[in-house]
Amino acid sequence: MHTDTERCVRAVQSKEARFDGVFFTAVRTTRIYCRPSCPAVPPKPENMEFHPSAASCQRAGYRACKRCRPDTSPGSPQWNVRADAVARAVRLIQDGVVDREGVPGLARRLGWSTRQIERQLLAELGAGPLALARAQRAQTARLLIETTVMPFGEIAFAAGFSSIRTFNDTIREVFALTPGELRARAARRSSLQASATPGVISLRLPFRAPLEPSNLFGHLAATAVPGVEEWRDGAYRRTLSLPYGHGIVALAPRPDHIACRLFLTDPRDLTHAISRCRRLLDLDADPVAVDEQLRTDPLLAPIVDKAPGRRVPGSVDAAEFAVRAVLGQQVSTAAARTHAARLVTAHGVPIDDPEGGLTHLFPSPEALAALDPETLALPRSRRTTLLTLVRALADGSLPLGPADDREEARARLLALPGFGPWTTEVIAMRALGDPDAFLPGDLGVRRAAEALGLPGTPAALTARAAHWRPWRAYAVQYLWATDDHPINLLPV
């Protein structure tokens, strides 16, 4: 969109928050870049230039606006919608792969050369992988500066900087403030109080309005695996397995943000943890675009208008969700939770949770690959399905991650014994983040479709749903929401 100057100017002049993160406005006269909804008086159109990323602005010599804080915008929705290699690269960078493995590691995961990555990202984002990772490190450092009492030296290395000098130089260049000045400004804002609890980071996760929390948090709470997830004091809490350690996150809906409280055993995991939480809650979606498309169907329009802004509940770990999807085949939500809880107790890693009742990390595929099938209280065919899945995940023959091709993953899943369209599509929807995944054979979807006057058979419903593309996964959420199942109710 950043190449459509006229449209960008209109968005800036009308201060449309919907486009925050989609493009950035750089002001030539002040050398500052802003989000489109910046509350300041819009600059003259001839003084504006538009960039596809914060990294591109920084690369061109602009610094972040202190008023609208453009580096904290929601991510662009196109990287979750698109399934091409550039989108996969962006998702991996957001996941912190460049910080952990460097550009060669990113290249290996994508099957590209480093030169190809540089060229493609420069063409689309105006910045290469190192510049994108640098911008992300700056934002991570800012979060740690403003929300913790950690020493700046520790923050520098936790955010991924190679030296304290690089950290200081980057913060001054990007924000036009020293780390000390950033912390002092944050201390004066009552909404950003640094936590005195070691290892705990409190922050806000932005999103594009509207956001309907009922099905999002209702789904997570109703399907929560005891010991790994819980609903407590108005927040969804769960454990996280992270590259450098483990964590616990509490997520609570607020009118204009998601309140996030993170406990990390290693602060280097902050970027990765935030990325997982955003995917879990689908926070980079563009609900206006989704709902506009679904409203074109006159039978869907009333339920969209009733509660606009529904998100697709995601997952923090694709392998974990795939295992849980198999455990949930042809059984109730309660039975699926019971089966998963048994696996967690027997094979999960125990942890301490001083603030709640979480007890374990969900077991890894490697831990589950060695389990005795006779210990599983499942039908024999389901045991075979589960063991085949976890062994494929453990040996790497079934990659499920932000960089993996969604259609290839579908084909590999369907090749496994016991995997049909429902299991494959629910994994594509919630673990792979495919916004167009569709479940025409799901009983809840079929019942809702018939009640609304939509076709009731899977084939006919699929044909009708062609007009909902590329947002069929969101249509599923609206169809499910017509039922009074607990997954559609915000816990009290």
XYZ file of C-alpha atoms in Angstrom:
492
model
C 0.000 0.000 0.000
C 2.894 2.386 0.681
C 3.297 2.921 -3.083
C -0.248 4.320 -3.371
C 0.612 7.893 -2.332
C -2.901 9.326 -2.695
C -4.455 6.603 -0.524
C -1.723 6.943 2.109
C -2.195 10.717 2.289
C -5.947 10.255 2.818
C -5.294 7.719 5.584
C -2.887 10.090 7.358
C -5.195 13.072 7.051
C -8.117 11.060 8.474
C -5.868 9.445 11.138
C -7.080 5.924 10.329
C -5.721 3.565 12.991
C -6.596 0.628 10.761
C -3.455 1.328 8.732
C -1.066 1.490 11.699
C 1.676 -1.001 10.919
C 0.579 -1.367 7.295
C 2.693 1.624 6.272
C 4.660 4.398 7.994
C 4.748 8.125 7.274
C 8.166 9.783 7.176
C 8.249 13.586 7.349
C 11.105 15.079 5.344
C 11.194 18.389 7.217
C 11.415 16.954 10.743
C 13.183 13.654 9.907
C 10.574 11.854 12.068
C 8.440 8.863 11.110
C 4.929 8.250 12.466
C 2.054 5.834 12.344
C -0.914 6.972 10.158
C -3.046 7.692 13.231
C -0.498 10.021 14.862
C -2.447 12.665 16.838
C -0.131 15.471 15.695
C -1.222 17.868 12.958
C -0.658 16.037 9.639
C 2.274 17.375 7.598
C 1.826 18.811 4.142
C 1.510 16.058 1.516
C 4.628 17.275 -0.297
C 6.646 16.682 2.905
C 5.474 13.087 3.323
C 7.062 9.915 2.087
C 5.775 6.452 2.825
C 7.591 3.305 3.882
C 6.470 -0.317 4.278
C 8.271 -0.894 7.599
C 9.770 0.884 10.583
C 13.117 -0.607 9.583
C 12.864 1.074 6.190
C 12.261 4.450 7.886
C 15.220 3.937 10.198
C 17.410 2.872 7.290
C 16.503 6.142 5.523
C 17.631 8.142 8.548
C 14.298 8.869 10.256
C 13.691 8.536 13.994
C 10.537 7.370 15.739
C 7.922 9.932 16.787
C 7.844 10.312 20.565
C 4.133 11.014 20.526
C 2.602 8.160 18.510
C 5.399 5.613 19.095
C 5.178 4.021 15.618
C 7.505 1.177 16.583
C 4.711 -0.173 18.817
C 2.135 -0.438 15.994
C 0.419 -3.770 15.340
C 2.177 -5.845 12.704
C 1.047 -5.653 9.098
C -1.753 -8.173 8.467
C -0.385 -9.090 5.049
C 2.396 -11.232 6.504
C -0.148 -13.584 8.074
C -2.379 -13.631 4.996
C 0.362 -14.197 2.467
C 1.988 -17.601 2.203
C 4.937 -16.733 -0.060
C 8.591 -16.866 0.922
C 8.836 -13.158 1.816
C 5.936 -13.473 4.264
C 7.506 -16.593 5.756
C 10.809 -14.712 6.144
C 9.065 -11.847 7.945
C 7.329 -14.258 10.323
C 10.656 -15.889 11.133
C 12.337 -12.545 11.771
C 9.441 -11.598 14.060
C 10.089 -14.893 15.853
C 13.687 -13.841 16.547
C 15.410 -16.295 14.202
C 17.957 -13.732 12.933
C 18.952 -12.872 16.512
C 19.468 -16.540 17.384
C 20.791 -17.998 14.122
C 21.824 -15.030 12.001
C 20.903 -14.446 8.362
C 22.496 -17.795 7.328
C 20.081 -19.546 9.720
C 17.163 -17.684 8.180
C 18.377 -18.695 4.723
C 18.619 -22.367 5.706
C 15.060 -22.413 6.991
C 13.743 -20.886 3.773
C 15.977 -22.772 1.355
C 17.283 -19.492 -0.046
C 20.689 -17.911 -0.371
C 21.445 -14.929 1.858
C 21.685 -12.784 -1.267
C 18.163 -13.782 -2.352
C 16.780 -12.913 1.077
C 18.439 -9.503 1.054
C 17.192 -8.688 -2.437
C 13.587 -9.821 -1.862
C 13.165 -8.110 1.498
C 14.705 -4.880 0.237
C 12.288 -4.878 -2.686
C 9.179 -5.360 -0.539
C 10.066 -3.870 2.841
C 12.753 -1.355 2.034
C 15.112 -3.076 4.475
C 17.084 -6.308 4.605
C 16.900 -8.983 7.303
C 19.578 -7.369 9.491
C 17.811 -4.000 9.417
C 14.466 -5.625 10.216
C 16.022 -7.542 13.089
C 17.745 -4.363 14.330
C 14.416 -2.502 14.419
C 12.887 -5.363 16.349
C 15.808 -5.401 18.803
C 15.293 -1.680 19.377
C 11.619 -2.250 20.184
C 12.466 -5.173 22.504
C 15.038 -3.016 24.280
C 12.506 -0.227 24.665
C 10.014 -2.612 26.275
C 12.629 -3.848 28.742
C 13.787 -0.305 29.515
C 10.254 0.922 30.174
C 8.714 -2.082 31.923
C 11.519 -3.554 34.035
C 14.201 -2.409 36.446
C 16.877 -4.466 34.691
C 20.306 -2.801 34.318
C 20.909 -1.454 30.841
C 23.850 -3.790 30.285
C 21.597 -6.810 30.837
C 18.900 -5.300 28.617
C 21.387 -4.831 25.775
C 22.254 -8.519 25.588
C 18.711 -9.690 26.370
C 17.421 -7.683 23.406
C 19.983 -9.295 21.108
C 22.594 -6.538 20.780
C 26.203 -7.665 20.450
C 27.568 -4.891 22.659
C 26.444 -2.174 25.057
C 27.858 0.470 22.732
C 25.717 -0.789 19.824
C 22.708 -0.829 22.140
C 23.270 2.782 23.243
C 23.911 4.018 19.715
C 20.811 2.283 18.328
C 18.495 3.590 21.043
C 19.727 7.152 20.516
C 19.455 6.865 16.745
C 15.981 5.275 16.654
C 14.277 7.132 19.503
C 16.399 10.309 19.820
C 16.676 9.543 23.539
C 19.217 7.748 25.682
C 18.161 4.593 27.539
C 18.092 6.597 30.775
C 15.829 9.243 29.245
C 13.469 6.563 27.938
C 13.171 5.018 31.409
C 12.616 8.429 33.028
C 9.834 9.272 30.560
C 8.175 5.903 31.196
C 8.327 6.408 34.959
C 6.332 9.631 34.569
C 3.531 7.765 32.795
C 1.339 5.992 35.332
C 0.259 3.384 32.771
C 3.812 2.102 32.363
C 5.051 1.161 35.800
C 8.129 -1.024 35.820
C 7.597 -4.294 37.655
C 9.754 -4.867 40.675
C 9.224 -8.632 40.478
C 12.364 -10.239 39.017
C 11.721 -11.803 35.631
C 8.238 -10.256 35.237
C 7.507 -7.905 32.341
C 4.185 -6.074 32.009
C 3.278 -4.599 28.649
C 0.438 -3.744 26.304
C -0.151 -5.672 23.090
C -1.770 -3.377 20.495
C -4.403 -4.471 17.982
C -6.612 -2.996 15.292
C -10.114 -2.292 16.518
C -12.633 -3.746 16.800
C -11.751 -6.873 18.746
C -14.508 -9.178 20.013
C -12.963 -11.090 22.954
C -15.783 -13.557 23.691
C -14.945 -16.363 21.277
C -11.203 -15.641 21.428
C -10.731 -15.972 25.177
C -13.747 -18.237 25.540
C -12.185 -20.785 23.217
C -8.835 -20.707 24.998
C -10.426 -21.019 28.441
C -12.931 -23.737 27.503
C -10.248 -25.947 25.948
C -7.515 -25.200 28.516
C -5.359 -28.182 29.474
C -5.051 -28.417 33.281
C -1.525 -27.681 34.447
C -0.601 -25.926 31.187
C -3.425 -23.377 30.884
C -5.951 -21.728 33.181
C -8.350 -18.799 33.488
C -7.592 -16.835 36.643
C -8.567 -13.345 37.798
C -9.882 -12.278 34.416
C -6.849 -13.459 32.448
C -5.889 -16.451 30.350
C -2.640 -17.895 31.681
C -0.383 -20.556 30.227
C 3.147 -21.922 30.206
C 5.541 -21.383 27.299
C 8.475 -23.465 26.076
C 10.975 -20.961 24.700
C 14.417 -21.158 23.021
C 16.413 -20.100 26.107
C 14.150 -21.293 28.900
C 10.483 -21.292 29.794
C 7.894 -18.689 30.624
C 4.415 -18.028 31.940
C 2.109 -15.488 30.337
C -1.142 -13.901 31.508
C -3.282 -12.230 28.838
C -6.349 -10.122 29.647
C -8.627 -8.203 27.232
C -8.882 -4.437 27.617
C -10.867 -1.943 25.492
C -7.841 -0.720 23.506
C -5.126 -3.326 24.126
C -4.343 -6.744 25.549
C -2.711 -6.580 28.964
C 0.244 -8.969 28.943
C 2.194 -10.083 31.995
C 5.196 -12.246 31.190
C 7.444 -14.207 33.498
C 10.598 -15.348 31.698
C 13.454 -17.413 33.049
C 15.657 -15.723 30.409
C 14.820 -12.216 29.103
C 16.365 -13.091 25.729
C 13.078 -14.895 25.046
C 11.010 -11.693 25.130
C 10.788 -11.209 21.350
C 9.868 -14.848 20.813
C 7.269 -14.804 23.600
C 5.586 -11.651 22.291
C 5.483 -13.084 18.774
C 3.781 -16.237 20.070
C 1.240 -14.273 22.096
C 0.336 -12.135 19.095
C -0.163 -15.240 16.956
C -2.204 -16.884 19.706
C -4.643 -13.954 19.820
C -4.485 -13.065 16.109
C -3.597 -9.486 17.022
C -2.192 -8.462 13.645
C -5.465 -9.113 11.820
C -7.342 -6.378 9.964
C -10.918 -6.907 11.241
C -12.342 -4.133 9.050
C -11.158 -5.842 5.861
C -12.331 -9.254 7.105
C -15.782 -8.091 8.144
C -16.309 -6.015 4.994
C -15.746 -9.103 2.864
C -17.963 -11.379 4.957
C -20.774 -8.793 5.009
C -21.094 -9.134 1.241
C -22.956 -12.385 1.960
C -26.443 -11.264 3.096
C -26.868 -14.367 5.254
C -23.605 -13.773 7.123
C -23.996 -10.006 7.478
C -26.366 -10.065 10.511
C -24.050 -12.203 12.654
C -21.034 -10.120 11.623
C -22.856 -6.924 12.560
C -23.924 -8.412 15.897
C -20.328 -8.790 17.164
C -17.743 -7.482 14.663
C -14.049 -8.037 15.100
C -13.899 -11.747 15.836
C -10.413 -13.232 15.737
C -9.222 -16.773 15.020
C -7.731 -18.333 18.179
C -4.229 -19.468 17.293
C -1.555 -21.377 19.180
C 1.793 -20.730 20.811
C 3.283 -23.966 19.484
C 2.192 -25.666 16.254
C 3.420 -29.111 17.332
C 1.524 -28.882 20.615
C -1.681 -27.935 18.852
C -1.313 -30.765 16.321
C -1.079 -33.254 19.181
C -4.121 -31.739 20.848
C -6.073 -31.832 17.584
C -5.528 -35.589 17.358
C -6.568 -36.037 20.986
C -9.736 -34.088 20.214
C -10.822 -36.219 17.266
C -14.450 -37.367 17.674
C -14.596 -36.647 21.418
C -16.020 -33.845 23.562
C -14.020 -30.807 24.657
C -13.911 -32.186 28.209
C -12.598 -35.574 27.044
C -9.905 -33.909 24.903
C -8.751 -31.890 27.917
C -8.601 -35.052 30.031
C -6.482 -36.913 27.470
C -4.111 -33.957 27.114
C -3.830 -33.519 30.889
C -2.735 -37.142 31.265
C 0.038 -36.649 28.710
C 1.128 -33.473 30.462
C 1.305 -35.135 33.883
C 3.205 -38.132 32.571
C 5.593 -36.459 30.109
C 5.566 -32.684 30.657
C 8.390 -30.788 32.342
C 7.360 -29.590 35.850
C 7.650 -25.881 36.613
C 6.868 -23.550 39.514
C 4.091 -20.974 39.273
C 4.081 -18.664 42.305
C 1.078 -16.701 41.018
C -1.292 -19.482 39.995
C -1.951 -23.152 39.403
C 0.206 -23.941 36.369
C 2.432 -26.962 36.889
C 3.950 -28.184 33.601
C 5.183 -27.344 30.140
C 3.373 -29.239 27.404
C 5.529 -32.247 26.446
C 7.703 -31.904 23.361
C 7.339 -34.250 20.357
C 10.681 -35.798 21.338
C 9.328 -36.668 24.789
C 6.113 -38.099 23.343
C 7.824 -40.076 20.571
C 9.163 -42.570 23.106
C 5.932 -43.152 25.038
C 4.419 -46.615 25.426
C 1.198 -46.775 23.360
C -0.363 -49.150 25.877
C -0.408 -46.326 28.421
C -2.738 -44.263 26.235
C -6.438 -44.492 27.055
C -7.316 -44.152 23.380
C -8.676 -46.437 20.671
C -5.916 -48.362 18.923
C -6.312 -46.419 15.669
C -6.004 -43.124 17.537
C -2.849 -44.356 19.270
C -1.332 -45.097 15.875
C -2.295 -41.653 14.604
C -0.803 -39.912 17.629
C 2.455 -41.868 17.620
C 2.920 -41.423 13.876
C 2.378 -37.688 14.278
C 4.775 -37.116 17.187
C 7.493 -39.208 15.557
C 7.173 -37.208 12.327
C 7.361 -33.992 14.335
C 10.340 -35.232 16.337
C 12.423 -36.357 13.353
C 11.689 -33.223 11.340
C 9.838 -34.945 8.496
C 6.715 -32.912 9.360
C 7.790 -29.289 9.862
C 5.061 -27.081 11.303
C 6.194 -23.525 11.884
C 5.878 -19.916 10.741
C 8.258 -20.465 7.808
C 6.719 -23.665 6.495
C 4.594 -23.814 3.375
C 0.951 -24.241 4.385
C -0.097 -26.306 1.372
C 2.891 -28.614 1.735
C 2.070 -29.039 5.430
C -1.516 -29.928 4.524
C -0.329 -32.575 2.079
C 2.025 -34.127 4.635
C -0.660 -34.168 7.308
C -3.189 -35.816 5.005
C -0.614 -38.512 4.220
C -0.500 -39.582 7.880
C -2.821 -42.380 9.054
C -5.948 -41.097 10.785
C -5.733 -37.587 9.325
C -8.752 -36.368 7.409
C -9.903 -32.955 6.189
C -11.228 -31.800 9.593
C -8.011 -32.454 11.530
C -5.844 -31.073 8.753
C -7.869 -27.881 8.369
C -8.158 -27.164 12.089
C -4.354 -27.454 12.338
C -3.985 -25.168 9.297
C -6.352 -22.680 10.917
C -5.013 -22.553 14.444
C -1.422 -23.837 14.265
C -0.324 -22.543 10.855
C -2.374 -19.345 10.981
C -4.029 -19.803 7.586
C -6.846 -17.200 7.437
C -8.570 -19.142 4.661
C -8.709 -22.565 6.364
C -12.227 -23.956 6.227
C -14.178 -26.721 8.015
C -17.285 -27.432 5.917
C -17.716 -30.863 7.504
C -17.568 -29.626 11.104
C -20.843 -30.385 12.894
C -21.056 -26.940 14.514
C -20.415 -25.200 11.201
C -23.040 -27.300 9.408
C -25.668 -26.675 12.090
C -25.034 -22.942 12.037
C -25.103 -22.864 8.238
C -28.460 -24.625 8.091
C -29.918 -22.329 10.767
C -28.877 -19.283 8.739
C -30.221 -20.672 5.476
C -26.782 -21.472 4.054
C -26.153 -24.791 2.272
C -25.877 -27.678 4.724
C -23.748 -30.163 2.796
C -19.943 -29.767 2.810
C -19.687 -29.530 -0.982
C -22.436 -26.939 -1.340
C -21.180 -24.923 1.626
C -17.651 -24.921 0.189
C -19.004 -23.579 -3.098
C -20.896 -20.810 -1.280
C -17.837 -20.004 0.837
C -15.780 -19.174 -2.258
C -17.155 -15.629 -1.879
C -15.741 -15.419 1.656
C -12.153 -15.977 0.589
C -9.487 -15.314 1.779
C -11.220 -15.055 5.179
C -13.039 -18.388 5.525
C -11.387 -19.144 8.884
C -13.058 -15.990 10.252
C -16.381 -17.081 8.770
C -16.011 -20.281 10.782
C -15.666 -18.213 13.969
C -18.854 -16.310 13.178
C -20.715 -19.544 12.412
C -19.513 -21.204 15.605
C -20.573 -18.129 17.566
C -24.253 -18.765 16.796
C -24.171 -21.612 19.335
C -24.172 -21.186 23.130
C -21.182 -23.495 23.581
C -18.701 -22.342 26.285
C -16.071 -21.641 23.621
C -18.152 -18.604 22.625
C -18.491 -17.132 26.120
C -15.989 -14.884 27.855
C -15.304 -16.501 31.236
C -16.428 -14.613 34.312
